[in-house]
mmCIF file of C-alpha atoms and ligand atoms in Angstrom:
data_model
loop_
_atom_site.group_PDB
_atom_site.id
_atom_site.type_symbol
_atom_site.label_atom_id
_atom_site.label_comp_id
_atom_site.label_asym_id
_atom_site.label_seq_id
_atom_site.Cartn_x
_atom_site.Cartn_y
_atom_site.Cartn_z
ATOM 1 C CA MET L 7 -150.427 119.670 51.419
ATOM 2 C CA ALA L 8 -150.593 115.912 52.078
ATOM 3 C CA LEU L 9 -150.266 114.861 55.693
ATOM 4 C CA VAL L 10 -149.360 111.379 56.918
ATOM 5 C CA ARG L 11 -149.287 110.664 60.651
ATOM 6 C CA VAL L 12 -146.842 108.220 62.235
ATOM 7 C CA ALA L 13 -148.855 106.933 65.208
ATOM 8 C CA LEU L 14 -146.490 106.126 68.055
ATOM 9 C CA ASP L 15 -148.248 107.378 71.194
ATOM 10 C CA ALA L 16 -146.145 110.127 72.776
ATOM 11 C CA ARG L 17 -143.617 109.857 69.943
ATOM 12 C CA SER L 18 -146.211 110.402 67.163
ATOM 13 C CA TYR L 19 -145.396 112.901 64.430
ATOM 14 C CA ASP L 20 -146.544 114.250 61.085
ATOM 15 C CA ILE L 21 -145.032 113.902 57.649
ATOM 16 C CA LEU L 22 -145.925 116.907 55.494
ATOM 17 C CA ILE L 23 -145.528 116.602 51.717
ATOM 18 C CA GLU L 24 -145.918 119.580 49.407
ATOM 19 C CA GLN L 25 -144.311 120.680 46.169
ATOM 20 C CA GLY L 26 -142.508 123.936 47.057
ATOM 21 C CA ALA L 27 -142.750 123.376 50.842
ATOM 22 C CA LEU L 28 -139.152 124.578 51.313
ATOM 23 C CA ASP L 29 -140.203 128.053 50.222
ATOM 24 C CA ARG L 30 -142.919 127.996 52.923
ATOM 25 C CA ALA L 31 -140.622 126.500 55.561
ATOM 26 C CA GLY L 32 -140.513 129.751 57.538
ATOM 27 C CA GLU L 33 -144.262 129.612 58.076
ATOM 28 C CA ILE L 34 -144.212 125.876 58.853
ATOM 29 C CA LEU L 35 -141.116 125.774 61.081
ATOM 30 C CA ARG L 36 -141.316 129.165 62.809
ATOM 31 C CA GLY L 37 -143.028 127.611 65.826
ATOM 32 C CA TYR L 38 -140.032 125.314 66.405
ATOM 33 C CA ALA L 39 -137.499 128.157 66.690
ATOM 34 C CA ARG L 40 -136.248 129.032 70.181
ATOM 35 C CA LYS L 41 -135.193 132.642 70.680
ATOM 36 C CA GLY L 42 -135.949 133.198 66.998
ATOM 37 C CA ARG L 43 -133.224 130.800 65.797
ATOM 38 C CA LEU L 44 -132.932 127.361 64.149
ATOM 39 C CA VAL L 45 -129.784 125.298 63.597
ATOM 40 C CA VAL L 46 -129.742 123.613 60.180
ATOM 41 C CA VAL L 47 -127.309 120.753 59.587
ATOM 42 C CA THR L 48 -126.624 119.881 55.968
ATOM 43 C CA ASP L 49 -123.865 118.740 53.601
ATOM 44 C CA ALA L 50 -121.876 120.822 51.114
ATOM 45 C CA HIS L 51 -123.864 119.686 48.032
ATOM 46 C CA VAL L 52 -127.227 120.407 49.640
ATOM 47 C CA ALA L 53 -125.888 123.660 51.118
ATOM 48 C CA ARG L 54 -125.224 124.817 47.571
ATOM 49 C CA ALA L 55 -128.418 123.524 45.993
ATOM 50 C CA GLN L 56 -131.180 123.864 48.612
ATOM 51 C CA LEU L 57 -130.014 125.665 51.772
ATOM 52 C CA PRO L 58 -130.494 129.154 50.238
ATOM 53 C CA ARG L 59 -134.200 128.399 49.712
ATOM 54 C CA LEU L 60 -134.657 127.259 53.312
ATOM 55 C CA GLU L 61 -132.647 130.178 54.696
ATOM 56 C CA ALA L 62 -134.576 132.746 52.654
ATOM 57 C CA SER L 63 -137.887 131.352 53.810
ATOM 58 C CA LEU L 64 -136.863 131.184 57.487
ATOM 59 C CA ARG L 65 -135.385 134.690 57.405
ATOM 60 C CA ALA L 66 -138.562 136.042 55.830
ATOM 61 C CA ALA L 67 -140.369 134.597 58.855
ATOM 62 C CA ASN L 68 -137.910 136.348 61.205
ATOM 63 C CA VAL L 69 -136.081 133.138 62.076
ATOM 64 C CA ALA L 70 -132.278 133.380 62.140
ATOM 65 C CA VAL L 71 -130.427 130.389 60.681
ATOM 66 C CA GLU L 72 -127.238 128.822 62.068
ATOM 67 C CA PRO L 73 -126.004 126.471 59.342
ATOM 68 C CA ILE L 74 -123.602 123.608 60.070
ATOM 69 C CA ILE L 75 -122.196 122.284 56.797
ATOM 70 C CA LEU L 76 -120.575 118.842 56.728
ATOM 71 C CA PRO L 77 -118.761 117.074 53.893
ATOM 72 C CA PRO L 78 -121.004 115.037 51.590
ATOM 73 C CA GLY L 79 -120.796 111.259 51.411
ATOM 74 C CA GLU L 80 -121.171 108.095 53.443
ATOM 75 C CA GLN L 81 -117.884 108.710 55.312
ATOM 76 C CA THR L 82 -119.616 111.558 57.140
ATOM 77 C CA LYS L 83 -121.582 108.948 59.132
ATOM 78 C CA SER L 84 -118.502 108.469 61.321
ATOM 79 C CA TRP L 85 -117.320 108.968 64.908
ATOM 80 C CA ARG L 86 -115.178 111.874 63.728
ATOM 81 C CA HIS L 87 -118.007 113.813 62.135
ATOM 82 C CA LEU L 88 -120.405 112.905 64.941
ATOM 83 C CA GLU L 89 -117.959 114.411 67.427
ATOM 84 C CA GLU L 90 -117.486 117.518 65.262
ATOM 85 C CA LEU L 91 -121.240 117.916 64.934
ATOM 86 C CA LEU L 92 -121.872 117.481 68.673
ATOM 87 C CA ASP L 93 -119.152 120.015 69.506
ATOM 88 C CA ALA L 94 -120.624 122.501 67.013
ATOM 89 C CA LEU L 95 -124.115 122.023 68.466
ATOM 90 C CA LEU L 96 -122.809 122.465 72.015
ATOM 91 C CA ALA L 97 -120.954 125.612 70.949
ATOM 92 C CA LEU L 98 -124.294 126.943 69.701
ATOM 93 C CA GLU L 99 -125.744 126.179 73.145
ATOM 94 C CA ILE L 100 -128.391 123.784 71.916
ATOM 95 C CA GLU L 101 -130.786 122.901 74.725
ATOM 96 C CA ARG L 102 -132.901 119.787 75.246
ATOM 97 C CA GLY L 103 -136.055 121.592 74.118
ATOM 98 C CA ASP L 104 -134.471 122.711 70.832
ATOM 99 C CA HIS L 105 -135.233 121.307 67.377
ATOM 100 C CA ILE L 106 -132.276 120.665 65.065
ATOM 101 C CA ILE L 107 -133.074 120.646 61.342
ATOM 102 C CA ALA L 108 -131.535 117.841 59.236
ATOM 103 C CA LEU L 109 -131.531 119.098 55.632
ATOM 104 C CA GLY L 110 -130.180 116.439 53.271
ATOM 105 C CA GLY L 111 -130.192 112.807 52.271
ATOM 106 C CA GLY L 112 -129.997 109.688 54.396
ATOM 107 C CA VAL L 113 -126.439 110.452 55.492
ATOM 108 C CA ILE L 114 -127.373 113.772 57.116
ATOM 109 C CA GLY L 115 -130.688 112.399 58.452
ATOM 110 C CA ASP L 116 -129.073 109.351 60.072
ATOM 111 C CA LEU L 117 -126.186 111.358 61.560
ATOM 112 C CA VAL L 118 -128.266 114.270 62.871
ATOM 113 C CA GLY L 119 -130.869 111.882 64.288
ATOM 114 C CA PHE L 120 -128.193 109.991 66.192
ATOM 115 C CA ALA L 121 -126.582 113.230 67.415
ATOM 116 C CA ALA L 122 -130.006 114.453 68.601
ATOM 117 C CA SER L 123 -130.581 111.176 70.452
ATOM 118 C CA ILE L 124 -127.484 111.615 72.619
ATOM 119 C CA LEU L 125 -126.993 115.394 72.866
ATOM 120 C CA LYS L 126 -127.848 116.365 76.448
ATOM 121 C CA ARG L 127 -129.524 112.916 76.669
ATOM 122 C CA GLY L 128 -131.848 113.798 73.820
ATOM 123 C CA CYS L 129 -133.060 116.912 72.032
ATOM 124 C CA HIS L 130 -135.528 117.186 69.135
ATOM 125 C CA PHE L 131 -134.841 116.992 65.416
ATOM 126 C CA ILE L 132 -136.790 117.628 62.227
ATOM 127 C CA GLN L 133 -136.138 115.788 59.000
ATOM 128 C CA VAL L 134 -136.155 117.824 55.782
ATOM 129 C CA PRO L 135 -135.096 115.095 53.331
ATOM 130 C CA THR L 136 -133.693 116.101 49.932
ATOM 131 C CA THR L 137 -133.036 112.753 48.193
ATOM 132 C CA LEU L 138 -135.780 110.434 46.945
ATOM 133 C CA LEU L 139 -134.344 107.678 49.147
ATOM 134 C CA ALA L 140 -134.605 109.879 52.227
ATOM 135 C CA GLN L 141 -138.063 111.171 51.277
ATOM 136 C CA VAL L 142 -139.559 107.696 50.872
ATOM 137 C CA ASP L 143 -137.599 105.763 53.461
ATOM 138 C CA SER L 144 -134.807 106.975 55.722
ATOM 139 C CA SER L 145 -136.414 110.186 57.087
ATOM 140 C CA VAL L 146 -139.354 108.196 58.477
ATOM 141 C CA GLY L 147 -139.236 105.627 61.250
ATOM 142 C CA GLY L 148 -136.461 106.781 63.562
ATOM 143 C CA LYS L 149 -133.568 104.537 62.590
ATOM 144 C CA THR L 150 -130.469 106.665 63.203
ATOM 145 C CA ALA L 151 -126.851 105.549 62.984
ATOM 146 C CA ILE L 152 -123.223 106.036 62.126
ATOM 147 C CA ASN L 153 -120.925 103.432 60.585
ATOM 148 C CA ALA L 154 -118.243 101.452 62.444
ATOM 149 C CA LYS L 155 -115.046 99.820 61.192
ATOM 150 C CA ALA L 156 -116.906 96.519 61.528
ATOM 151 C CA GLY L 157 -119.741 97.600 59.235
ATOM 152 C CA LYS L 158 -122.436 100.071 58.218
ATOM 153 C CA ASN L 159 -125.035 101.445 60.652
ATOM 154 C CA LEU L 160 -123.716 99.379 63.563
ATOM 155 C CA ILE L 161 -123.820 102.233 66.094
ATOM 156 C CA GLY L 162 -127.118 104.000 66.469
ATOM 157 C CA ALA L 163 -130.486 104.355 68.127
ATOM 158 C CA PHE L 164 -134.183 104.250 67.402
ATOM 159 C CA TYR L 165 -135.035 107.925 67.827
ATOM 160 C CA GLN L 166 -138.058 109.481 66.135
ATOM 161 C CA PRO L 167 -138.062 112.972 64.593
ATOM 162 C CA ALA L 168 -140.581 115.601 65.725
ATOM 163 C CA LEU L 169 -141.655 116.298 62.134
ATOM 164 C CA VAL L 170 -140.769 115.297 58.566
ATOM 165 C CA LEU L 171 -141.131 118.047 55.951
ATOM 166 C CA ILE L 172 -140.877 116.824 52.364
ATOM 167 C CA ASP L 173 -140.607 119.077 49.332
ATOM 168 C CA PRO L 174 -140.449 116.938 46.156
ATOM 169 C CA SER L 175 -139.069 119.930 44.225
ATOM 170 C CA THR L 176 -135.738 119.566 46.091
ATOM 171 C CA LEU L 177 -135.164 116.569 43.781
ATOM 172 C CA ASP L 178 -134.726 119.008 40.862
ATOM 173 C CA SER L 179 -131.076 119.448 41.865
ATOM 174 C CA LEU L 180 -130.419 115.785 42.729
ATOM 175 C CA PRO L 181 -128.260 113.908 40.179
ATOM 176 C CA PRO L 182 -130.556 111.601 38.117
ATOM 177 C CA ARG L 183 -128.573 108.515 39.173
ATOM 178 C CA GLU L 184 -129.333 109.284 42.847
ATOM 179 C CA THR L 185 -133.039 109.740 42.052
ATOM 180 C CA ARG L 186 -133.098 106.403 40.216
ATOM 181 C CA ALA L 187 -131.366 104.686 43.135
ATOM 182 C CA GLY L 188 -133.979 106.109 45.535
ATOM 183 C CA TYR L 189 -136.720 104.885 43.201
ATOM 184 C CA ALA L 190 -135.746 101.304 44.084
ATOM 185 C CA GLU L 191 -137.100 101.954 47.590
ATOM 186 C CA VAL L 192 -140.391 103.180 46.059
ATOM 187 C CA VAL L 193 -140.802 99.977 44.035
ATOM 188 C CA LYS L 194 -140.042 98.046 47.235
ATOM 189 C CA TYR L 195 -143.355 99.112 48.830
ATOM 190 C CA GLY L 196 -145.295 97.657 45.877
ATOM 191 C CA LEU L 197 -143.328 94.430 46.024
ATOM 192 C CA ILE L 198 -143.805 94.038 49.794
ATOM 193 C CA ASP L 199 -147.602 94.068 49.996
ATOM 194 C CA ASP L 200 -149.211 96.368 47.431
ATOM 195 C CA PRO L 201 -149.439 94.856 43.922
ATOM 196 C CA ALA L 202 -151.663 97.740 42.721
ATOM 197 C CA PHE L 203 -148.867 100.165 43.643
ATOM 198 C CA PHE L 204 -146.388 98.050 41.661
ATOM 199 C CA ASP L 205 -148.776 98.386 38.668
ATOM 200 C CA TRP L 206 -148.740 102.157 39.279
ATOM 201 C CA CYS L 207 -144.929 102.131 39.352
ATOM 202 C CA GLU L 208 -144.778 100.307 36.016
ATOM 203 C CA ALA L 209 -147.120 102.894 34.484
ATOM 204 C CA ASN L 210 -145.638 106.020 36.081
ATOM 205 C CA ALA L 211 -141.910 105.444 36.651
ATOM 206 C CA GLY L 212 -141.049 107.310 33.434
ATOM 207 C CA ALA L 213 -142.935 110.441 34.524
ATOM 208 C CA LEU L 214 -141.601 110.222 38.072
ATOM 209 C CA LEU L 215 -137.990 109.932 36.963
ATOM 210 C CA ALA L 216 -138.481 112.730 34.426
ATOM 211 C CA GLY L 217 -139.439 115.014 37.332
ATOM 212 C CA ASP L 218 -143.226 115.139 37.031
ATOM 213 C CA PRO L 219 -144.341 116.803 40.321
ATOM 214 C CA ASP L 220 -147.620 114.871 40.592
ATOM 215 C CA ALA L 221 -145.955 111.499 40.019
ATOM 216 C CA ARG L 222 -143.237 112.310 42.551
ATOM 217 C CA THR L 223 -145.709 113.506 45.155
ATOM 218 C CA LYS L 224 -147.952 110.464 44.701
ATOM 219 C CA ALA L 225 -144.989 108.057 44.948
ATOM 220 C CA ILE L 226 -143.701 109.785 48.096
ATOM 221 C CA GLU L 227 -147.127 109.880 49.720
ATOM 222 C CA LYS L 228 -147.858 106.187 49.016
ATOM 223 C CA SER L 229 -144.385 105.198 50.231
ATOM 224 C CA VAL L 230 -144.524 107.099 53.512
ATOM 225 C CA GLN L 231 -148.082 105.895 54.168
ATOM 226 C CA ALA L 232 -146.812 102.327 53.818
ATOM 227 C CA LYS L 233 -143.766 102.974 55.952
ATOM 228 C CA ALA L 234 -145.720 104.868 58.639
ATOM 229 C CA ALA L 235 -148.148 101.947 59.010
ATOM 230 C CA ILE L 236 -145.318 99.431 59.349
ATOM 231 C CA VAL L 237 -143.378 101.584 61.835
ATOM 232 C CA ALA L 238 -146.501 102.225 63.926
ATOM 233 C CA ASP L 239 -146.992 98.454 64.123
ATOM 234 C CA ASP L 240 -143.395 97.415 64.800
ATOM 235 C CA GLU L 241 -141.260 100.418 65.731
ATOM 236 C CA ARG L 242 -138.220 98.438 66.882
ATOM 237 C CA GLU L 243 -138.352 95.591 64.355
ATOM 238 C CA THR L 244 -139.314 93.005 66.965
ATOM 239 C CA SER L 245 -142.433 91.377 65.462
ATOM 240 C CA GLY L 246 -140.973 90.812 61.998
ATOM 241 C CA ARG L 247 -143.273 93.316 60.213
ATOM 242 C CA ARG L 248 -140.680 96.106 59.987
ATOM 243 C CA ALA L 249 -138.168 93.557 58.714
ATOM 244 C CA LEU L 250 -140.263 93.426 55.495
ATOM 245 C CA LEU L 251 -138.711 96.835 54.683
ATOM 246 C CA ASN L 252 -135.421 94.996 54.226
ATOM 247 C CA LEU L 253 -136.614 93.305 51.022
ATOM 248 C CA GLY L 254 -133.606 93.045 48.712
ATOM 249 C CA HIS L 255 -131.265 94.315 51.433
ATOM 250 C CA THR L 256 -129.550 91.009 52.350
ATOM 251 C CA PHE L 257 -128.547 90.301 48.756
ATOM 252 C CA GLY L 258 -128.008 94.033 48.235
ATOM 253 C CA HIS L 259 -125.728 94.343 51.252
ATOM 254 C CA ALA L 260 -123.512 91.536 49.922
ATOM 255 C CA LEU L 261 -123.325 93.276 46.521
ATOM 256 C CA GLU L 262 -122.492 96.603 48.181
ATOM 257 C CA ALA L 263 -119.811 94.908 50.305
ATOM 258 C CA ASP L 264 -118.245 93.320 47.205
ATOM 259 C CA THR L 265 -118.132 96.691 45.457
ATOM 260 C CA GLY L 266 -116.612 98.304 48.566
ATOM 261 C CA PHE L 267 -119.672 100.419 49.541
ATOM 262 C CA SER L 268 -118.551 102.820 46.832
ATOM 263 C CA ASP L 269 -119.960 104.828 43.957
ATOM 264 C CA THR L 270 -119.699 101.653 41.869
ATOM 265 C CA LEU L 271 -123.005 100.600 43.412
ATOM 266 C CA LEU L 272 -125.171 103.074 45.353
ATOM 267 C CA HIS L 273 -127.266 101.709 48.232
ATOM 268 C CA GLY L 274 -130.536 101.939 46.275
ATOM 269 C CA GLU L 275 -128.893 100.277 43.268
ATOM 270 C CA GLY L 276 -127.803 97.393 45.521
ATOM 271 C CA VAL L 277 -131.381 97.146 46.816
ATOM 272 C CA ALA L 278 -132.709 97.051 43.226
ATOM 273 C CA ALA L 279 -130.424 94.179 42.211
ATOM 274 C CA GLY L 280 -131.088 92.555 45.597
ATOM 275 C CA MET L 281 -134.866 92.634 45.051
ATOM 276 C CA ALA L 282 -134.497 91.104 41.586
ATOM 277 C CA LEU L 283 -132.300 88.358 43.088
ATOM 278 C CA ALA L 284 -134.761 87.771 45.959
ATOM 279 C CA PHE L 285 -137.597 87.293 43.460
ATOM 280 C CA ARG L 286 -135.561 85.010 41.188
ATOM 281 C CA TYR L 287 -134.394 82.992 44.201
ATOM 282 C CA SER L 288 -138.017 82.733 45.376
ATOM 283 C CA ALA L 289 -138.969 81.469 41.899
ATOM 284 C CA ARG L 290 -136.116 78.931 41.995
ATOM 285 C CA LEU L 291 -137.472 77.656 45.338
ATOM 286 C CA GLY L 292 -140.903 77.273 43.708
ATOM 287 C CA LEU L 293 -142.420 79.923 46.010
ATOM 288 C CA CYS L 294 -143.175 82.526 43.365
ATOM 289 C CA SER L 295 -144.024 82.294 39.649
ATOM 290 C CA ALA L 296 -141.242 82.777 37.114
ATOM 291 C CA GLU L 297 -143.531 85.370 35.461
ATOM 292 C CA ASP L 298 -143.621 87.562 38.581
ATOM 293 C CA ALA L 299 -139.847 87.326 39.007
ATOM 294 C CA ALA L 300 -139.377 88.228 35.331
ATOM 295 C CA ARG L 301 -141.785 91.180 35.683
ATOM 296 C CA VAL L 302 -139.809 92.598 38.622
ATOM 297 C CA THR L 303 -136.535 92.196 36.733
ATOM 298 C CA ALA L 304 -138.001 93.768 33.575
ATOM 299 C CA HIS L 305 -139.255 96.848 35.450
ATOM 300 C CA LEU L 306 -135.931 97.483 37.182
ATOM 301 C CA LYS L 307 -134.129 97.012 33.874
ATOM 302 C CA ALA L 308 -136.561 99.356 32.074
ATOM 303 C CA VAL L 309 -135.795 102.209 34.479
ATOM 304 C CA GLY L 310 -132.048 101.627 34.205
ATOM 305 C CA LEU L 311 -131.441 100.079 37.627
ATOM 306 C CA PRO L 312 -129.081 97.131 38.222
ATOM 307 C CA HIS L 313 -131.024 93.872 38.183
ATOM 308 C CA ASP L 314 -128.367 91.140 38.237
ATOM 309 C CA LEU L 315 -124.753 90.541 39.265
ATOM 310 C CA ALA L 316 -123.321 91.871 36.000
ATOM 311 C CA THR L 317 -125.269 95.141 36.037
ATOM 312 C CA ALA L 318 -124.348 95.521 39.744
ATOM 313 C CA HIS L 319 -120.640 95.230 38.733
ATOM 314 C CA VAL L 320 -120.152 92.361 41.166
ATOM 315 C CA LYS L 321 -117.176 90.092 40.622
ATOM 316 C CA ALA L 322 -117.287 87.735 43.628
ATOM 317 C CA ASP L 323 -118.565 84.157 43.445
ATOM 318 C CA GLY L 324 -121.533 82.773 45.401
ATOM 319 C CA PRO L 325 -119.637 81.617 48.523
ATOM 320 C CA ALA L 326 -117.793 84.947 48.795
ATOM 321 C CA LEU L 327 -121.075 86.878 48.551
ATOM 322 C CA VAL L 328 -122.667 84.642 51.191
ATOM 323 C CA GLY L 329 -119.558 85.320 53.317
ATOM 324 C CA HIS L 330 -120.515 89.011 53.277
ATOM 325 C CA MET L 331 -124.048 88.085 54.393
ATOM 326 C CA LEU L 332 -122.653 86.384 57.511
ATOM 327 C CA HIS L 333 -121.616 89.822 58.791
ATOM 328 C CA ASP L 334 -125.173 91.130 58.418
ATOM 329 C CA LYS L 335 -126.434 92.673 61.665
ATOM 330 C CA LYS L 336 -129.687 90.712 61.242
ATOM 331 C CA MET L 337 -127.767 87.452 61.748
ATOM 332 C CA ALA L 338 -129.191 85.829 64.908
ATOM 333 C CA ALA L 339 -128.187 82.547 66.552
ATOM 334 C CA GLY L 340 -126.387 81.387 63.418
ATOM 335 C CA THR L 341 -129.328 81.944 61.027
ATOM 336 C CA LEU L 342 -130.003 84.821 58.688
ATOM 337 C CA PRO L 343 -133.664 85.797 58.238
ATOM 338 C CA PHE L 344 -134.327 86.266 54.509
ATOM 339 C CA LEU L 345 -137.043 88.197 52.724
ATOM 340 C CA LEU L 346 -138.619 86.001 50.039
ATOM 341 C CA ALA L 347 -141.795 86.386 47.987
ATOM 342 C CA ARG L 348 -144.781 84.273 46.981
ATOM 343 C CA GLY L 349 -145.517 86.840 44.275
ATOM 344 C CA ILE L 350 -145.582 90.586 43.653
ATOM 345 C CA GLY L 351 -146.965 92.146 46.855
ATOM 346 C CA GLN L 352 -146.509 88.912 48.818
ATOM 347 C CA THR L 353 -143.174 89.277 50.616
ATOM 348 C CA PHE L 354 -142.550 87.236 53.758
ATOM 349 C CA LEU L 355 -139.750 86.600 56.227
ATOM 350 C CA SER L 356 -138.188 83.151 55.995
ATOM 351 C CA LYS L 357 -135.878 81.683 58.607
ATOM 352 C CA ASP L 358 -135.351 78.460 56.637
ATOM 353 C CA VAL L 359 -132.980 79.676 53.954
ATOM 354 C CA VAL L 360 -129.912 77.448 53.518
ATOM 355 C CA LEU L 361 -126.939 79.694 52.838
ATOM 356 C CA ASP L 362 -125.080 77.023 50.796
ATOM 357 C CA ASP L 363 -128.112 76.943 48.504
ATOM 358 C CA VAL L 364 -128.040 80.746 48.197
ATOM 359 C CA ALA L 365 -124.357 80.483 47.209
ATOM 360 C CA ALA L 366 -125.212 77.868 44.539
ATOM 361 C CA PHE L 367 -128.006 80.136 43.229
ATOM 362 C CA LEU L 368 -125.621 83.096 43.005
ATOM 363 C CA ASP L 369 -123.102 80.974 41.083
ATOM 364 C CA GLU L 370 -125.865 79.991 38.629
ATOM 365 C CA GLU L 371 -126.706 83.695 38.264
ATOM 366 C CA ARG L 372 -123.044 84.439 37.577
ATOM 367 C CA ALA L 373 -122.899 81.774 34.906
ATOM 368 C CA GLN L 374 -126.099 83.055 33.246
ATOM 369 C CA THR L 375 -125.244 86.750 33.235
ATOM 370 C CA GLY L 376 -121.533 86.425 32.613
ATOM 371 C CA ALA L 377 -120.683 88.447 35.743
HETATM 372 P P1 NAD B 21 -126.757 110.839 50.669
HETATM 373 O O1 NAD B 21 -127.328 111.463 51.866
HETATM 374 O O2 NAD B 21 -125.306 110.556 50.656
HETATM 375 O O3 NAD B 21 -127.135 111.723 49.397
HETATM 376 C C1 NAD B 21 -126.681 111.329 48.129
HETATM 377 C C2 NAD B 21 -125.906 112.449 47.424
HETATM 378 O O4 NAD B 21 -126.812 113.433 46.978
HETATM 379 C C3 NAD B 21 -124.907 113.183 48.320
HETATM 380 O O5 NAD B 21 -123.796 113.530 47.542
HETATM 381 C C4 NAD B 21 -125.674 114.445 48.717
HETATM 382 O O6 NAD B 21 -124.797 115.496 49.024
HETATM 383 C C5 NAD B 21 -126.454 114.721 47.472
HETATM 384 N N1 NAD B 21 -127.714 115.438 47.641
HETATM 385 C C6 NAD B 21 -128.683 115.192 48.543
HETATM 386 N N2 NAD B 21 -129.774 115.922 48.273
HETATM 387 C C7 NAD B 21 -129.475 116.682 47.191
HETATM 388 C C8 NAD B 21 -130.200 117.613 46.435
HETATM 389 N N3 NAD B 21 -131.487 117.867 46.662
HETATM 390 N N4 NAD B 21 -129.573 118.205 45.402
HETATM 391 C C9 NAD B 21 -128.271 117.904 45.091
HETATM 392 N N5 NAD B 21 -127.545 116.989 45.753
HETATM 393 C C10 NAD B 21 -128.152 116.388 46.793
HETATM 394 O O7 NAD B 21 -127.455 109.434 50.327
HETATM 395 P P2 NAD B 21 -128.937 108.856 50.447
HETATM 396 O O8 NAD B 21 -129.053 107.898 49.350
HETATM 397 O O9 NAD B 21 -129.953 109.919 50.617
HETATM 398 O O10 NAD B 21 -128.869 108.085 51.836
HETATM 399 C C11 NAD B 21 -128.033 106.971 52.016
HETATM 400 C C12 NAD B 21 -127.895 106.750 53.497
HETATM 401 O O11 NAD B 21 -129.169 106.502 54.062
HETATM 402 C C13 NAD B 21 -127.022 105.556 53.851
HETATM 403 O O12 NAD B 21 -126.112 105.937 54.857
HETATM 404 C C14 NAD B 21 -128.010 104.542 54.397
HETATM 405 O O13 NAD B 21 -127.433 103.705 55.388
HETATM 406 C C15 NAD B 21 -129.065 105.434 54.977
HETATM 407 N N6 NAD B 21 -130.398 104.815 55.081
HETATM 408 C C16 NAD B 21 -131.047 104.939 56.265
HETATM 409 C C17 NAD B 21 -132.308 104.411 56.416
HETATM 410 C C18 NAD B 21 -133.048 104.602 57.711
HETATM 411 O O14 NAD B 21 -134.124 104.026 57.879
HETATM 412 N N7 NAD B 21 -132.531 105.407 58.615
HETATM 413 C C19 NAD B 21 -132.931 103.769 55.339
HETATM 414 C C20 NAD B 21 -132.253 103.680 54.126
HETATM 415 C C21 NAD B 21 -130.969 104.206 54.011
HETATM 416 N N1 LIG B 22 -135.167 101.209 55.998
HETATM 417 C C1 LIG B 22 -135.572 100.118 56.815
HETATM 418 C C2 LIG B 22 -136.294 100.541 58.033
HETATM 419 O O1 LIG B 22 -136.524 101.712 58.256
HETATM 420 O O2 LIG B 22 -136.657 99.708 58.813
#
């Protein structure tokens, strides 16, 4: 079993990664059960595909399971489902010392984490992520949230889990498109500050996406090591270091907004196209070589991820896309911090980006790709 520690003083916790860990969950999680019981919150897809494994393992360890099954999808990160979840947890008499298990992707992890942060002024939660995106990104670092009418993730809290338990084999039941979308967040760590890991991604993406357990485990371990170090350094995104994790997200958010935050473009797919755009924009500004930008684009294209406006199914013009960026929650005092790159593994935060110039760049991209 690989173990990565998130070092945050009293809020420190472990991330455990092991192929087949779900079948040993009883042994691993037994110590967190109060009165021999654990509440597991999940969604209907994961309940079908993975909950039976977790339940069997917990029951074999004499831990009773109280499942709470929510509808799948982004709309579950809502006031309505938060209220339903809190009422269900209260009905089960959850106490402040209890640990709630979040079994699922980023939707379940973000919702359960937020519920745990406010239930009885805070109880514990354990992340058992079942999508690649959640295993390499959202289950680690304590960002929890629901969506508001005004935008995604606008209501939430920084609230760290007590433990993250990752079983790469849960990805066996994940639709391949979801795995590919999560892979964008893996590539992101190479592009931020680890060129050798980007080389590894180029060499191993095929095996990883085909389900090779060693490639998956290595990618997850490298990703959470990178994320744990960043979170330990800048838990609340105040110094600018954690903001590096938003590479591709400002462009990506605009693309997701244009496609209505729908299945047309999954979050990770928006991030993939957003990273390609961030590198090409960096090259246009003369910050990064055209070769590096082309290499990033070529890798995303090779694995079947969107890498430009056309493959992201975006119809809007440059000014309309920049209009979406103005609603970004990172907007501060009229400027939008932007992640740009001086090369692969050399991402930095720029506060000098001129949004009219970004709009002109996006219009050039539209003209070139026929979006
Ligand atoms: P998701 O949770 O909606 O999962 C994607 C789909 O896969 C769902 O239909 C789900 O039911 C299904 N699924 C999950 N695991 C499965 C499995 N093993 N087998 C079969 N089906 C499975 O989406 P996601 O991509 O994991 O997460 C997206 C969410 O994460 C967004 O709300 C985003 O805002 C959030 N996010 C949060 C952070 C953070 O730091 N907190 C970071 C990135 C993204
Ligand atoms: N996913 C971005 C962050 O955790 O900061």
